Coordinates of C-alpha atoms and ligand atoms in Angstrom, one line a residue:
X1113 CA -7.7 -99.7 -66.0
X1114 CA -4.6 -98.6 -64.3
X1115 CA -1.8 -98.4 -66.3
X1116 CA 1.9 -100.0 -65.5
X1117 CA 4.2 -97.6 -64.9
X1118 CA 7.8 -97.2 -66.1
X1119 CA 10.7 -97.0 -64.0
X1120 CA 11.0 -93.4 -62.6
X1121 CA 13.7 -92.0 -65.3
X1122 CA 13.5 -95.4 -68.2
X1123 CA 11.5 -94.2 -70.3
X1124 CA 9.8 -95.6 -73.8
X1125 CA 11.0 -94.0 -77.0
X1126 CA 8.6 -93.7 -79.3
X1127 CA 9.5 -93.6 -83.4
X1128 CA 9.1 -90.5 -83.4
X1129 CA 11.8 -89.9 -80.6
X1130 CA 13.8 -92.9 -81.5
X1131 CA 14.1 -91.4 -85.2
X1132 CA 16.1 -88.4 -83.7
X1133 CA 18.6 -90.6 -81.2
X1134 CA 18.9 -92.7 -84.6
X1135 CA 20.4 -89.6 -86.5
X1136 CA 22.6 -88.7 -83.4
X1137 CA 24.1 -92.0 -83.4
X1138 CA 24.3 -92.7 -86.9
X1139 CA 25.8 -89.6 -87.1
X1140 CA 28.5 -90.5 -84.3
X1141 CA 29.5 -94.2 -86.0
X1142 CA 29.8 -92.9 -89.0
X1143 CA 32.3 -90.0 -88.0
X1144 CA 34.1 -91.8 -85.8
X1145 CA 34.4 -95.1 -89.1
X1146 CA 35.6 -92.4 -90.5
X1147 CA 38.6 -91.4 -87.9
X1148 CA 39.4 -95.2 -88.3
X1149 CA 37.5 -96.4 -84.8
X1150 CA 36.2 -99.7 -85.1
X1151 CA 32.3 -100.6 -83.7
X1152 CA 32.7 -102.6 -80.3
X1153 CA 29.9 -104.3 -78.0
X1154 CA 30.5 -104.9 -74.3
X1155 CA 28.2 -106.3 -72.2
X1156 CA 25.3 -104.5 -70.0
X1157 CA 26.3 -105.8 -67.0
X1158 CA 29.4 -107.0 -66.0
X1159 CA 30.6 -108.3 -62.3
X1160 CA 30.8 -105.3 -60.1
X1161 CA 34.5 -105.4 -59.9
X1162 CA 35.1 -104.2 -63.6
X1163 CA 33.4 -100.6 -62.3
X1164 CA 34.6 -100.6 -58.8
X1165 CA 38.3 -101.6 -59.2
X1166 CA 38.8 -98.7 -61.5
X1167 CA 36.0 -96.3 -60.3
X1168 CA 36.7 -96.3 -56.6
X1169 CA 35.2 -96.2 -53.8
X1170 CA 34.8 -92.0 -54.3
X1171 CA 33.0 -91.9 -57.4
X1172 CA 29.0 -90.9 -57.3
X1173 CA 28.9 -93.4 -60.1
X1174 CA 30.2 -96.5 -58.1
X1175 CA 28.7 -95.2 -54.5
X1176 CA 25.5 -93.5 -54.9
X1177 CA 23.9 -94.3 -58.2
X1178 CA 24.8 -97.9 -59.1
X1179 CA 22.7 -100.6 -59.7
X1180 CA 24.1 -103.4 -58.1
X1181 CA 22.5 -107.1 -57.8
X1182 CA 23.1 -110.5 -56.9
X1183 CA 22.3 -113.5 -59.5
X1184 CA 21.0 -117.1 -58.6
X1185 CA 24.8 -117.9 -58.3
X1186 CA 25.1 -115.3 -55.5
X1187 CA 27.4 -113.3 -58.2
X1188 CA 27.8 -109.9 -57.7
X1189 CA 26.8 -107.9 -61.0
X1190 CA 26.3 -103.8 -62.3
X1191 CA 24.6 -102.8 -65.1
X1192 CA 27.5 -100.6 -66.7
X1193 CA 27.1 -96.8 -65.7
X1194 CA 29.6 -96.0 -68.3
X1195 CA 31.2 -97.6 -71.6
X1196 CA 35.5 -96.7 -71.1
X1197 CA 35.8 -99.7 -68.2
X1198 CA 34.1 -102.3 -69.8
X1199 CA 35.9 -101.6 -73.2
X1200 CA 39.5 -101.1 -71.5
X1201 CA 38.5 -104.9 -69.9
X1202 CA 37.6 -106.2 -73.1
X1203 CA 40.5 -104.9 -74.9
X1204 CA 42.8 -106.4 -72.3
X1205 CA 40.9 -109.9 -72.5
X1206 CA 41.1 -110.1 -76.1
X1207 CA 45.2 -109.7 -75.7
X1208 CA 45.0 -106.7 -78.4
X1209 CA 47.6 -105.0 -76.6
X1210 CA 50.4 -106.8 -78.8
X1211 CA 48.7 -104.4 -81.9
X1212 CA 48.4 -101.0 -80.3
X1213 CA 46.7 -98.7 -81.2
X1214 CA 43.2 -99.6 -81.2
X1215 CA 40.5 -97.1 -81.8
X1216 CA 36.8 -98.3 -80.5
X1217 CA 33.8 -97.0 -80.8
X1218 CA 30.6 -97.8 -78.8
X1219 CA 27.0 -97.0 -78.3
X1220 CA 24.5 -98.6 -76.1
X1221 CA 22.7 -98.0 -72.7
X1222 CA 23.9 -97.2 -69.4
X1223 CA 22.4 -97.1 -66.2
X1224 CA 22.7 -94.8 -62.9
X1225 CA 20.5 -94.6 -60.0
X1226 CA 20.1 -90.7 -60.4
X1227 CA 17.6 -87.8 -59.7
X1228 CA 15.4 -87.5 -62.7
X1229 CA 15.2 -84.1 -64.5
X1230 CA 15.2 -83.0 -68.7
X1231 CA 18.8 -84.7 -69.9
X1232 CA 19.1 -86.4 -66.9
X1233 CA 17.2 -90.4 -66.8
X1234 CA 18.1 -93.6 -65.1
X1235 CA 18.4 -95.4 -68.1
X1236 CA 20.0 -93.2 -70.9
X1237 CA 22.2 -94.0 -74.2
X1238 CA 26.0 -92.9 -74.5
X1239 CA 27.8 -93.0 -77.4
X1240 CA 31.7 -93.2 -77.2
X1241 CA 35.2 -93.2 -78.6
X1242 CA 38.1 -95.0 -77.3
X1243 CA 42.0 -94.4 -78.4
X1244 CA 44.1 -96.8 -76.6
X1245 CA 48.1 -97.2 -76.5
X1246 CA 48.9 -93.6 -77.6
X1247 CA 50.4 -91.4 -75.2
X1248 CA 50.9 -88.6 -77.6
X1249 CA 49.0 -85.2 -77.1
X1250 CA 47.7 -85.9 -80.7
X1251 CA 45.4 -88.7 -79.8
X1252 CA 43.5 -86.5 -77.3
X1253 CA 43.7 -83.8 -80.2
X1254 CA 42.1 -86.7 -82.7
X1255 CA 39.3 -87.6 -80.2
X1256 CA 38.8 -83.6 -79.6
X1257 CA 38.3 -83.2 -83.9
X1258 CA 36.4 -86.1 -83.6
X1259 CA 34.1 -85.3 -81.3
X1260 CA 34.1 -81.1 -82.9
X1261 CA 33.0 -83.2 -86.1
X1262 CA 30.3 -85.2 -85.1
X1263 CA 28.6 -82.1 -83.3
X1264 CA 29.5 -80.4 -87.0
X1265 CA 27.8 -83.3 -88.5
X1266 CA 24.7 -82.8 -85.8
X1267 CA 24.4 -79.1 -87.4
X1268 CA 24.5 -77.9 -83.6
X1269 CA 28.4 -77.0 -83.4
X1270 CA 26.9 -73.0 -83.4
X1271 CA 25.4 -73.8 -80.2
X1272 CA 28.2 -75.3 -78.5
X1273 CA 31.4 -74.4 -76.2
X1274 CA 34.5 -76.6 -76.2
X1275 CA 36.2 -76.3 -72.5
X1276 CA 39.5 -77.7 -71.6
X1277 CA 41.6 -78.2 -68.5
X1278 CA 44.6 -80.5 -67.4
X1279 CA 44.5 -82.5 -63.9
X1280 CA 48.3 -82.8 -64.6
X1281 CA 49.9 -86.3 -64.0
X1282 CA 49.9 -88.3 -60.5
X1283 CA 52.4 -85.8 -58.6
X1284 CA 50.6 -82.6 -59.8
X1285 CA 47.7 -83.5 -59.0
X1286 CA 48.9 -84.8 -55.7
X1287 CA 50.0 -81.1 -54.8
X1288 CA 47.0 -79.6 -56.2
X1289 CA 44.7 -81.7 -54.0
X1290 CA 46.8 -80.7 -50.9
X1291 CA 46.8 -77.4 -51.9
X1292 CA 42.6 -77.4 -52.8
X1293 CA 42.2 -79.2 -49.4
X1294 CA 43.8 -76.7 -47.7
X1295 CA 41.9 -73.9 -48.8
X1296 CA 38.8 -75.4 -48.7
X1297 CA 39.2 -76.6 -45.0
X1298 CA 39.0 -72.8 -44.2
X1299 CA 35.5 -72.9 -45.3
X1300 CA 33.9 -76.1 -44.4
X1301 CA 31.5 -75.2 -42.1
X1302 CA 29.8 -73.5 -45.4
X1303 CA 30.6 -76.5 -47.9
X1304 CA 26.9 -78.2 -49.0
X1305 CA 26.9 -81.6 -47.4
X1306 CA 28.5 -83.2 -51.1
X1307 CA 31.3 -81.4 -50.9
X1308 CA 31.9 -81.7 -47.4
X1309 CA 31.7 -85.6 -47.9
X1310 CA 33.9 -85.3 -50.8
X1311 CA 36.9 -83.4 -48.7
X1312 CA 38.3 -85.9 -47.9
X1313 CA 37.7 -89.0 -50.6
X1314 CA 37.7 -86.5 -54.0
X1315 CA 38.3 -83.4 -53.6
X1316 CA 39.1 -82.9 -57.0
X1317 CA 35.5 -83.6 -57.5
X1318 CA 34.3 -80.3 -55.4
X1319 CA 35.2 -78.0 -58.2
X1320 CA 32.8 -79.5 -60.5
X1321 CA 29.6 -78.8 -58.0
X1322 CA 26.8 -77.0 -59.0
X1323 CA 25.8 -75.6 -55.8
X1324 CA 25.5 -71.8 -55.7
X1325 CA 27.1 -71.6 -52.0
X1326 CA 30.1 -74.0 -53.4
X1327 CA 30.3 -72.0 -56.7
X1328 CA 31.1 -68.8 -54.5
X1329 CA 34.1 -70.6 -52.6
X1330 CA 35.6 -72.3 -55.8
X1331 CA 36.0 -68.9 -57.6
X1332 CA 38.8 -67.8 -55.3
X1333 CA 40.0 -71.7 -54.8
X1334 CA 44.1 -72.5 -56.2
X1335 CA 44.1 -73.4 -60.1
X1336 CA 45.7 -76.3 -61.0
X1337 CA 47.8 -74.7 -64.1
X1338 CA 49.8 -73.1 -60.8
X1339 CA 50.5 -77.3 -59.7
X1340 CA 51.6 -78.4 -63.5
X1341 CA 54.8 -79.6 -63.6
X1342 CA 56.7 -78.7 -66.9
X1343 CA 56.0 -82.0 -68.4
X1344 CA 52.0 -81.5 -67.9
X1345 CA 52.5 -77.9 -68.8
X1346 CA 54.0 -78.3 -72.3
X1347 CA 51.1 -81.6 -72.6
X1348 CA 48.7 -78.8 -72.6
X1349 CA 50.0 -76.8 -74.5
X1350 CA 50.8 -78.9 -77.0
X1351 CA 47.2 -80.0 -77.1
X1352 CA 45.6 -75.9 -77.3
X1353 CA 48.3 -75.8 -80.2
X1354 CA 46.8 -78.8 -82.1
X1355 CA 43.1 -77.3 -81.4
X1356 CA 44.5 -74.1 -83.2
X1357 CA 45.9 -75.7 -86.1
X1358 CA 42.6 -77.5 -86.6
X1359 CA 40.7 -73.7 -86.1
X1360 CA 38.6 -75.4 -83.0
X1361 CA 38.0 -72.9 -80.4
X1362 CA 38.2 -73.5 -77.1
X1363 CA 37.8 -72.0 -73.6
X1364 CA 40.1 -72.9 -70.8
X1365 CA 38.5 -74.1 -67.6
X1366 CA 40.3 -74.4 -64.5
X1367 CA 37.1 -76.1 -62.7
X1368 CA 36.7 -79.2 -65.1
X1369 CA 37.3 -82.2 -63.7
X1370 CA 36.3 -85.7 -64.3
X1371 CA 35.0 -87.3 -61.2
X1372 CA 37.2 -90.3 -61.5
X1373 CA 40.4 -91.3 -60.4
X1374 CA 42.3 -92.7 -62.7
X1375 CA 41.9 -89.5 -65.4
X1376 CA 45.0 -87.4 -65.8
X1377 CA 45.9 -84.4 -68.1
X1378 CA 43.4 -83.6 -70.4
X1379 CA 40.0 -82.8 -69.7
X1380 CA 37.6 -81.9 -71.9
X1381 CA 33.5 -81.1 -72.5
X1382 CA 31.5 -80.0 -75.3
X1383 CA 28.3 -78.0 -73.4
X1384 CA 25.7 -75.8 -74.6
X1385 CA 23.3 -73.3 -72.8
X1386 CA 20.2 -74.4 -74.8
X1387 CA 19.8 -77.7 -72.3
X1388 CA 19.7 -75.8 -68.8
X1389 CA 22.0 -77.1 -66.3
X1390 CA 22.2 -80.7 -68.2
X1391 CA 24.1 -79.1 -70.5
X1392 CA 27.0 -80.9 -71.2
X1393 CA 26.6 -83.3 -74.0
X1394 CA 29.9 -84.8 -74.7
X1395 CA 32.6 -85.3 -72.1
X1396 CA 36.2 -87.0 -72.3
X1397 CA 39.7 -86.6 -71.1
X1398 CA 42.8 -89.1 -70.6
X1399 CA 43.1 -92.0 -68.6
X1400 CA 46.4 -93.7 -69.0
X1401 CA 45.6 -95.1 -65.2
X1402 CA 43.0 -96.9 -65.8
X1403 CA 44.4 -100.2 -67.5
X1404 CA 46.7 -100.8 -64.7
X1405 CA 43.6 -100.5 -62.1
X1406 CA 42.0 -103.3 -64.5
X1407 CA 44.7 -105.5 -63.8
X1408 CA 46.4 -105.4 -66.8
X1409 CA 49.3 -103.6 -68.0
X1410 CA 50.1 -99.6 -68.3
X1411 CA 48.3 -98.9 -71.1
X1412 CA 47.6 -95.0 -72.1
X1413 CA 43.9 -94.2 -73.5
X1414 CA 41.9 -90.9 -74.3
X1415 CA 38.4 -91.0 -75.2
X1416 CA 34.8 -89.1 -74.5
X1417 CA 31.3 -90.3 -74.2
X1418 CA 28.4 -88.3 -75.5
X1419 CA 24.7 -88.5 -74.1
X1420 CA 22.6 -88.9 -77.0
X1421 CA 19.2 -88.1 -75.1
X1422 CA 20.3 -84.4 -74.5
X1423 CA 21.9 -84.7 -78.4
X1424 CA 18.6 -86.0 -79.5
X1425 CA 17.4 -82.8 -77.2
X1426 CA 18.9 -80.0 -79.7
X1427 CA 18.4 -81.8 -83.1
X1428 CA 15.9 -80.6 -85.6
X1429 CA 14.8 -82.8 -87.9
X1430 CA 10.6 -84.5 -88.0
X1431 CA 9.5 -87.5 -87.9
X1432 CA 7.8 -87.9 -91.3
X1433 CA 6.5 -91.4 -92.0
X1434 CA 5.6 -91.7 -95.1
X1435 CA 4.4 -94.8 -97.7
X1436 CA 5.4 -95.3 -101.4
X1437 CA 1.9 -97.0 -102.0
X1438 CA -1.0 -98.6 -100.5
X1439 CA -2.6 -101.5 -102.0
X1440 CA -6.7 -101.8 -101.8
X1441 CA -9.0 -104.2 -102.6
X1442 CA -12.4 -104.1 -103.5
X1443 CA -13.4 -106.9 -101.5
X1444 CA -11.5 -108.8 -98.2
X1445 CA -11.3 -111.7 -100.3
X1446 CA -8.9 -109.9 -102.7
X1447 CA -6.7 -109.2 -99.8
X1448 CA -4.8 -112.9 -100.7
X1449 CA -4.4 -111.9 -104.3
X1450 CA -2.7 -109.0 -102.7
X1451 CA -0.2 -110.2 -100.4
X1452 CA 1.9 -111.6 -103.5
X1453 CA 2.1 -108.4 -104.9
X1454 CA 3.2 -106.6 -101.9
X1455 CA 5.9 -109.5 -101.5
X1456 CA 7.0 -108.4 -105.1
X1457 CA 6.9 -104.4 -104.6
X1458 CA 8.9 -104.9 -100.9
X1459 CA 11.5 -107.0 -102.8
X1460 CA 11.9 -104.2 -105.4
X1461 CA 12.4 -101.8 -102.0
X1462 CA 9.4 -100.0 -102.6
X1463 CA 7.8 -99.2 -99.1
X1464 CA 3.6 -100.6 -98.9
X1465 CA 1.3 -101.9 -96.6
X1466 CA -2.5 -103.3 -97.8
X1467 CA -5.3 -102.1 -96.6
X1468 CA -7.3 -104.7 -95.2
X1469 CA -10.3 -103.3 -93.5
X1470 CA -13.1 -101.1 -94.0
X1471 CA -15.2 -99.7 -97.7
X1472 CA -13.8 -98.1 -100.5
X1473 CA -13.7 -94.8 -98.5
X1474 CA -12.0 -95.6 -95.4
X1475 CA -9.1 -97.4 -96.9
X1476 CA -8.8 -94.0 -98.7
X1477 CA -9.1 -92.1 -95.6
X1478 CA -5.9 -94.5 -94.2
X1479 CA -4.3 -94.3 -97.3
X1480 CA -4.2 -90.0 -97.0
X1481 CA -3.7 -90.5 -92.9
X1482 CA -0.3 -92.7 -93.3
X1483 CA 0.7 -90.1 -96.3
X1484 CA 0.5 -92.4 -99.3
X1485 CA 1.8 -91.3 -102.6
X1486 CA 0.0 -94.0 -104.8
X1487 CA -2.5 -96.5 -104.6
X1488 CA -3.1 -100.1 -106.0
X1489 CA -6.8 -100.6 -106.7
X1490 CA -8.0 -104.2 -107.2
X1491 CA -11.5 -104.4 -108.1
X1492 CA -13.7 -107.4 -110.3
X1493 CA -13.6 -105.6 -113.4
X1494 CA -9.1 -105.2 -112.9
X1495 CA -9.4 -108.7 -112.0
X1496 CA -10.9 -109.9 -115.3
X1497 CA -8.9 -107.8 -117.5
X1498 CA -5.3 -109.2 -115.1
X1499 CA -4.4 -105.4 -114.6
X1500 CA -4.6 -103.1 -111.6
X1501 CA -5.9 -99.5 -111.3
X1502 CA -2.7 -97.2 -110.7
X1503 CA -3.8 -94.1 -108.5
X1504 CA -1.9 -91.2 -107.8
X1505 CA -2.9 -89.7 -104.7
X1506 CA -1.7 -86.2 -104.9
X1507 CA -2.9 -85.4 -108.6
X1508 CA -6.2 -88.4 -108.5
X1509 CA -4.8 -89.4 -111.9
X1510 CA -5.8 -93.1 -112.7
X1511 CA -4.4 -95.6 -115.2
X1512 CA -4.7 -99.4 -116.1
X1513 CA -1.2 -100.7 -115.6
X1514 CA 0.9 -104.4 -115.2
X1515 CA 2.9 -105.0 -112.3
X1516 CA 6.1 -103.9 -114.0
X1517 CA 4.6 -100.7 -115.6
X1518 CA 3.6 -100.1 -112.0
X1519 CA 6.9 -101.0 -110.6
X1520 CA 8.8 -99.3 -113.4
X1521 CA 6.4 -96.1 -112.3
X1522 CA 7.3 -96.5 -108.5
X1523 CA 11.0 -96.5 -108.7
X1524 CA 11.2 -93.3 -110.6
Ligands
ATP2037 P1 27.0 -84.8 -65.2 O1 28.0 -83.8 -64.6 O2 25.9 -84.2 -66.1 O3 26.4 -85.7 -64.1 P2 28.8 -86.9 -65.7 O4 30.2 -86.4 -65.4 O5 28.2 -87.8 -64.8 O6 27.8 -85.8 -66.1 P3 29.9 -88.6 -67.8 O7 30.0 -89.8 -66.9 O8 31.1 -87.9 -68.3 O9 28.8 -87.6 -67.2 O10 29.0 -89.0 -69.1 C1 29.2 -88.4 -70.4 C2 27.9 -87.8 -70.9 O11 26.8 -88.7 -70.8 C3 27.4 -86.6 -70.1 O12 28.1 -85.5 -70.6 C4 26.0 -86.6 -70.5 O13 25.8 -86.0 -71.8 C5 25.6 -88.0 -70.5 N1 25.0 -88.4 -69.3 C6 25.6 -88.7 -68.1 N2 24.7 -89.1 -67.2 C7 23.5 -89.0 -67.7 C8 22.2 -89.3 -67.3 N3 21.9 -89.7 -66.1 N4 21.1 -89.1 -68.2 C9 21.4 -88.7 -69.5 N5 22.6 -88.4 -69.9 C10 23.7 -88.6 -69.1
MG2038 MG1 26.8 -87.6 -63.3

């Protein structure tokens, strides 16, 4: 029979897989509850607008690896590459910018139309933080600690490098760009066709390419920290000083950007070498723009958004599966007087399952396959005397017991 593929990049998760992303995210709420950010949904796909308005026309995300469609009502829709837009949009249509701040927290799919590789799917999971209405370096010091805690919590921080820039505000980074243009001009004819493209709509962007050829020509390109104005300068260091006080270290790097327009100052990624060149696994920075692109009013915000796939990547932990107790009866019949005693045992929050197929000796052979710790054996001669045979499976002790002796066993 043939088998029905997945989409190239979505791919199943199995328990086993699932059980890790489960830690990475649990571990991520519960940090960030923690920091005082409160669990939002957005939708999964929103009209196009919410991602194009603010992404622009120069992002990869909004030009080369949407997915874009039209509904019955000829309504043009995106699944959401990203979380910040949708929450920024939700944020501004629930009028909670009379009560600012507002910390958010999200977690949920997202979807790009990208090359496949290891860390890098079609359909992939971020989890993310959003700190809106502060304009203070300290909120972009907060997300920082947050995100430096949950990769703590994640027992991974040992494997990871914290790097930093600033894009400056708007006319820094105007300069800068006329500045990067102009040196990079000087070398176009040796520019790989994505930078070359990106010249002239986001330059910016050029920096953060991983082509070897590129690599060469940005090493010797202008830094922005030359481009700061004195405001964006002391917003730097203002943030490195807060990083210090919380003993986070940091690397400064003048390449990082964010590949959309409306970040500004701080930039920021968590990476690790352990993932090849997917290796950044949480990445963040300001975007006091992006509000006002939304329609709405200015409105400062600094957040990050980790990829829990390539998290899920570098956590250890196993998949173990195992059962309190198994309940088996002699005959199938038995099965019914069962099923009220499993009801009970569940309640109590002890974990069980009956065995309903098979002799004496393959029920035991499922009970030791799913990792049982005790059995329930129902046979005639239990039956008459309204007890049940209590097994334990590691030692093959066996006792006559009551449901409550049993239960009363079990919870020890
Ligand atoms: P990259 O440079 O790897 O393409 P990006 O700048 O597109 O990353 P962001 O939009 O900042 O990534 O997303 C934040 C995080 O989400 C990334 O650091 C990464 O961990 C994860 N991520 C992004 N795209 C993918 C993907 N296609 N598959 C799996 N994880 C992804
Ligand atoms: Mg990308």
């Amino acid at each position: 029979m043939r088998k029905l593929r997945t989409v190239r990049g979505v791919n199943d998760l199995l328990p086993y897989e699932l059980h890790k992303h489960n830690i990475v995210v649990n571990a991520g709420l519960e940090i960030s509850e923690k920091y005082n950010y409160s669990q939002i949904e957005i939708p999964i796909f929103e009209f196009s607008e919410v991602f194009t308005k603010p992404l622009g026309k120069s992002s990869d995300i909004v030009t080369k690896e949407n997915y874009i469609f039209k509904d019955r009502s000829e309504d043009e829709l995106m699944l959401r590459p990203e979380g910040t837009s949708g929450v920024v949009r939700a944020f501004l249509n629930a009028g909670l910018i009379q009560d600012l701040p507002q910390r958010f927290s999200y977690n949920g799919p997202m979807f790009r139309y990208e090359r496949p590789q290891k860390g890098r799917l079609r359909q992939f999971k971020q989890l993310g933080v959003e700190c809106l209405g502060l304009s203070s370096p300290m909120a972009d010091i907060e997300v920082m600690s947050l995100g430096h805690d949950f990769l703590d919590k994640l027992n991974i921080l040992d494997k990871i490098t914290l790097k930093i820039n600033s894009l400056g505000d708007f006319d820094s980074r105007k300069n800068y760009r006329d500045s990067l243009v102009n040196y990079l001009r000087d070398y176009q004819s040796k520019l790989s066709k994505d930078s070359l493209r990106r010249l002239s709509i986001n330059p910016l962007r050029i920096l953060d390419s991983k082509n070897e050829e590129d690599q060469k020509i940005i090493q010797n390109a202008p830094s922005i920290f030359e481009y700061l104005n004195i405001d964006s300068k002391t917003r730097i260091e203002d943030v490195c000083k807060g990083l210090d006080h919380l003993n986070i270290k940091y690397q400064i790097d003048k390449n990082l950007v964010r590949g959309l327009d409306y970040y500004c100052h701080t930039a920021f990624e968590f990476t690790t070498n352990e993932l090849g060149t997917q290796g950044t696994v949480l990445a963040g920075g300001r975007y006091d723009g992006l509000s006002k692109m939304l329609g709405g009013p200015d409105v400062p915000g600094v957040g990050w958004a980790a990829g829990i796939e390539r998290l899920a990547l570098m956590v250890q932990s196993e998949f173990v599966n195992a059962i309190d107790v198994v309940l088996v009866g002699q005959c199938e019949n038995f099965n019914y007087l069962l099923l009220p005693i499993m009801k009970k045992l569940i309640q109590e929050g002890i974990k069980s399952e009956i065995i309903y197929t098979g002799n004496f000796s393959k029920k035991f052979k499922r009970a030791n396959k799913i990792k049982a710790s005790y059995a329930i054996i129902l046979g005639k001669e239990e039956i008459d005397k309204k007890v049940f045979k209590f097994k334990d499976l590691t030692s093959g002790f066996e006792e006559l017991l009551n449901l409550n002796q049993i239960i009363k066993k079990l919870k020890n």
